[in-house]
CSV table of C-alpha atoms in Angstrom, one decimal:
chain,number,residue,atom,x,y,z
A,24,MET,CA,-6.6,-11.6,11.1
A,25,ASN,CA,-4.6,-15.1,12.5
A,26,GLY,CA,-2.3,-12.5,14.2
A,27,ARG,CA,-1.2,-10.7,11.7
A,28,THR,CA,-0.6,-7.0,13.1
A,29,THR,CA,-3.0,-5.0,10.5
A,30,ARG,CA,-2.8,-0.9,10.3
A,31,ALA,CA,-6.2,1.6,9.4
A,32,ALA,CA,-5.8,2.6,6.3
A,33,THR,CA,-5.3,6.5,6.6
A,34,GLY,CA,-1.9,7.3,4.6
A,35,LEU,CA,-3.4,5.3,1.4
A,36,THR,CA,-4.3,7.7,-1.5
A,37,ASP,CA,-8.1,8.1,-2.6
A,38,THR,CA,-7.1,6.2,-5.4
A,39,ALA,CA,-6.0,3.0,-3.0
A,40,HIS,CA,-8.2,4.0,-0.8
A,41,ILE,CA,-11.4,3.3,-3.7
A,42,ILE,CA,-10.1,-0.1,-4.7
A,43,LEU,CA,-9.7,-1.1,-1.2
A,44,THR,CA,-13.2,-0.4,-0.3
A,45,ARG,CA,-14.4,-2.0,-3.4
A,46,CYS,CA,-12.4,-5.5,-1.9
A,47,THR,CA,-13.6,-5.2,1.2
A,48,GLN,CA,-17.4,-4.8,-0.2
A,49,GLY,CA,-16.9,-7.7,-2.5
A,50,LEU,CA,-17.2,-5.8,-5.7
A,51,TYR,CA,-13.5,-6.6,-6.2
A,52,PRO,CA,-13.9,-10.8,-4.8
A,53,ALA,CA,-11.2,-12.8,-3.4
A,54,GLY,CA,-9.3,-14.5,-5.8
A,55,SER,CA,-10.5,-11.9,-8.6
A,56,MET,CA,-7.9,-10.9,-11.1
A,57,LEU,CA,-8.2,-6.8,-11.3
A,58,ALA,CA,-8.6,-5.9,-14.9
A,59,ARG,CA,-5.8,-4.0,-16.3
A,60,ALA,CA,-4.2,-0.1,-14.6
A,61,ALA,CA,-5.8,1.2,-18.1
A,62,ASP,CA,-9.4,-0.5,-17.8
A,63,LEU,CA,-9.1,0.3,-13.9
A,64,ALA,CA,-8.5,4.2,-14.6
A,65,ALA,CA,-11.8,4.8,-16.7
A,66,GLU,CA,-13.7,2.5,-14.3
A,67,LEU,CA,-12.0,4.9,-11.2
A,68,HIS,CA,-11.8,8.0,-13.2
A,69,VAL,CA,-8.8,8.8,-11.9
A,70,PRO,CA,-4.8,8.9,-14.3
A,71,GLU,CA,-3.9,5.9,-14.9
A,72,VAL,CA,-0.1,6.6,-12.9
A,73,ALA,CA,-2.8,6.7,-10.1
A,74,VAL,CA,-3.8,3.8,-10.7
A,75,ASN,CA,-1.0,2.5,-10.7
A,76,SER,CA,0.6,3.6,-7.8
A,77,ALA,CA,-2.5,2.7,-5.7
A,78,LEU,CA,-1.9,-1.0,-6.6
A,79,SER,CA,2.0,-1.1,-5.8
A,80,SER,CA,1.2,0.3,-2.3
A,81,MET,CA,-1.6,-2.3,-2.3
A,82,ALA,CA,0.7,-5.5,-2.6
A,83,GLY,CA,3.4,-4.2,-0.4
A,84,PHE,CA,0.2,-4.7,1.8
A,85,VAL,CA,-1.1,-8.2,0.5
A,86,VAL,CA,-4.6,-6.8,-0.2
A,87,LEU,CA,-3.4,-7.7,-4.3
A,88,GLU,CA,-1.0,-10.0,-5.5
A,89,ARG,CA,1.3,-9.5,-8.5
A,90,THR,CA,0.8,-13.1,-11.0
A,91,PRO,CA,3.3,-13.8,-12.8
A,92,THR,CA,1.7,-11.6,-16.1
A,93,HIS,CA,2.0,-8.7,-14.5
A,94,ARG,CA,-1.3,-8.6,-13.3
A,95,TYR,CA,-3.2,-7.9,-10.0
A,96,ARG,CA,-5.2,-10.3,-8.0
A,97,VAL,CA,-7.3,-9.4,-4.7
A,98,ALA,CA,-5.2,-11.7,-1.7
A,99,GLU,CA,-7.5,-13.4,1.4
A,100,GLN,CA,-8.4,-10.9,3.2
A,101,HIS,CA,-6.7,-12.8,6.2
A,102,LEU,CA,-4.0,-12.1,4.8
A,103,TRP,CA,-3.9,-8.3,4.5
A,104,ARG,CA,-2.1,-5.8,6.2
A,105,VAL,CA,-4.7,-3.2,6.1
A,106,HIS,CA,-7.4,-2.5,7.1
A,107,LEU,CA,-10.2,0.3,6.2
A,108,PRO,CA,-10.8,3.1,9.7
A,109,ARG,CA,-14.7,2.6,10.9
A,110,PRO,CA,-15.8,6.6,9.4
A,111,SER,CA,-16.7,8.7,12.1
A,112,LEU,CA,-20.4,8.6,12.1
A,113,SER,CA,-20.3,12.3,10.6
A,114,ALA,CA,-18.6,10.4,8.1
A,115,ARG,CA,-21.5,8.4,7.6
A,116,ILE,CA,-24.3,10.5,8.5
A,117,ALA,CA,-22.6,12.7,5.3
A,118,ALA,CA,-22.1,10.1,2.8
A,119,GLU,CA,-25.8,9.1,3.7
A,120,GLN,CA,-27.2,12.6,3.1
A,121,ILE,CA,-25.3,12.8,-0.2
A,122,LYS,CA,-25.8,9.0,-1.8
A,123,ARG,CA,-29.5,9.4,-1.1
A,124,GLU,CA,-29.7,12.9,-2.8
A,125,ILE,CA,-27.9,11.5,-5.5
A,126,GLN,CA,-31.0,8.4,-6.3
A,127,ASP,CA,-32.9,10.8,-5.3
A,128,GLY,CA,-32.6,12.7,-8.6
A,129,TRP,CA,-30.9,16.3,-6.8
A,130,HIS,CA,-27.3,15.6,-8.0
A,131,PRO,CA,-28.1,14.4,-11.7
A,132,THR,CA,-25.6,11.9,-13.5
A,133,GLY,CA,-22.4,13.6,-15.2
A,134,ARG,CA,-23.2,16.8,-13.3
A,135,GLU,CA,-20.7,18.0,-10.6
A,136,LEU,CA,-21.2,17.6,-6.5
A,137,PRO,CA,-21.1,21.3,-5.0
A,138,SER,CA,-17.2,22.4,-3.8
A,139,LEU,CA,-15.7,19.8,-0.6
A,140,SER,CA,-15.8,23.3,1.0
A,141,ALA,CA,-19.3,24.3,0.2
A,142,ILE,CA,-20.5,20.8,1.2
A,143,SER,CA,-18.9,20.8,4.5
A,144,ASN,CA,-20.2,24.5,5.6
A,145,ALA,CA,-23.8,23.6,4.3
A,146,MET,CA,-23.4,20.4,6.4
A,147,GLY,CA,-21.6,21.5,9.4
A,148,MET,CA,-19.2,19.5,9.2
A,149,SER,CA,-15.8,19.1,9.2
A,150,ALA,CA,-14.2,19.1,4.9
A,151,ASP,CA,-12.2,15.9,6.9
A,152,ASP,CA,-15.7,14.3,6.8
A,153,VAL,CA,-17.0,15.3,3.8
A,154,LYS,CA,-13.8,13.5,2.2
A,155,ARG,CA,-14.5,10.7,4.0
A,156,ALA,CA,-17.6,10.5,2.9
A,157,LEU,CA,-17.1,11.3,-0.8
A,158,ARG,CA,-14.1,8.4,-1.4
A,159,ASP,CA,-17.3,5.9,0.5
A,160,LEU,CA,-18.9,6.9,-2.5
A,161,ALA,CA,-16.3,6.6,-4.5
A,162,GLY,CA,-16.3,3.1,-4.0
A,163,GLU,CA,-19.2,2.3,-4.0
A,164,GLY,CA,-19.1,3.4,-7.7
A,165,LEU,CA,-21.9,6.7,-7.0
A,166,ILE,CA,-19.1,9.1,-8.2
A,167,ALA,CA,-15.6,9.6,-9.2
A,168,LEU,CA,-13.3,11.8,-6.8
A,169,PRO,CA,-12.9,15.5,-7.3
A,170,GLN,CA,-9.4,15.5,-10.1
A,171,PRO,CA,-7.6,19.0,-8.2
A,172,GLY,CA,-9.4,22.0,-8.2
A,173,ARG,CA,-12.4,20.2,-9.2
A,174,PRO,CA,-15.4,19.0,-7.3
A,175,ALA,CA,-16.8,15.8,-7.6
A,176,VAL,CA,-18.6,14.4,-11.4
A,177,VAL,CA,-21.4,12.0,-9.8
A,178,LEU,CA,-22.2,8.7,-12.1
A,179,TYR,CA,-24.6,7.2,-10.6
A,180,GLU,CA,-27.6,6.0,-12.9
A,181,GLY,CA,-30.8,6.0,-11.6
A,182,PRO,CA,-33.7,3.3,-11.9
A,183,GLU,CA,-34.9,4.1,-16.0
A,184,ASP,CA,-38.1,5.2,-15.1
A,185,GLY,CA,-36.3,7.8,-12.5
A,186,ALA,CA,-35.4,7.9,-9.1
A,187,SER,CA,-37.9,9.0,-6.6
A,188,CYS,CA,-37.2,12.6,-6.5
A,189,ALA,CA,-39.4,12.6,-3.1
A,190,PRO,CA,-39.2,16.7,-1.5
A,191,HIS,CA,-36.3,16.8,1.0
A,192,LEU,CA,-34.3,19.8,2.3
A,193,ALA,CA,-30.9,19.4,0.4
A,194,TYR,CA,-27.5,21.5,1.9
A,195,ARG,CA,-26.7,24.1,0.1
A,196,ALA,CA,-24.1,27.1,0.5
A,197,PRO,CA,-25.9,29.3,2.3
A,198,GLY,CA,-28.1,32.2,0.4
A,199,ALA,CA,-27.5,29.4,-2.7
A,200,ARG,CA,-31.6,28.8,-4.6
A,201,PHE,CA,-33.4,26.5,-3.8
A,202,GLU,CA,-34.2,24.2,-7.2
A,203,GLU,CA,-36.4,20.8,-7.6
A,204,PRO,CA,-34.2,18.2,-9.3
A,205,SER,CA,-36.1,17.6,-13.0
A,206,CYS,CA,-38.1,14.3,-12.8
A,207,PRO,CA,-39.4,12.7,-16.1
A,208,ASP,CA,-42.8,13.3,-14.5
A,209,GLY,CA,-42.5,16.2,-12.6
A,210,GLY,CA,-41.8,14.2,-9.4
A,211,ARG,CA,-44.6,13.0,-8.1
């Protein structure tokens, strides 16, 4: 990082974490102009005030540069003074499991995921690891982060011919009824 001191982005808001994830993954490449705050808020399914706060804090870490027209451009990564901490193994496993279930049609577009506590209990993982997994999936655009008192919502839209819907053991809260996903071809 050219001798610059960087720190892990552990104190960033969820919205800032998602934007940083998208910058890191190249979804918002270096040199690109970000959409206006209202448009980003709609894209990320968060309040505009959360986007404005995130953009301001990320400018402080030189991830974003403020232009003379009061827009934000993604800075070259070697200038950044913050980086995403590597997720724990449990968080990576949780993210992959949830992602696979979304892509396989177990959690349809527009539907809510189970609550954070239900997912963490069913997976036998800490709520922090599941929360990190959900943040990373929101960074990929698969889900919208949960709003206060609400679970995350699935944004992923599978291929037109339907997801694979391959049967596998989906996580579920103890005692919950197991349901097959609804697939256009009956799941086979």
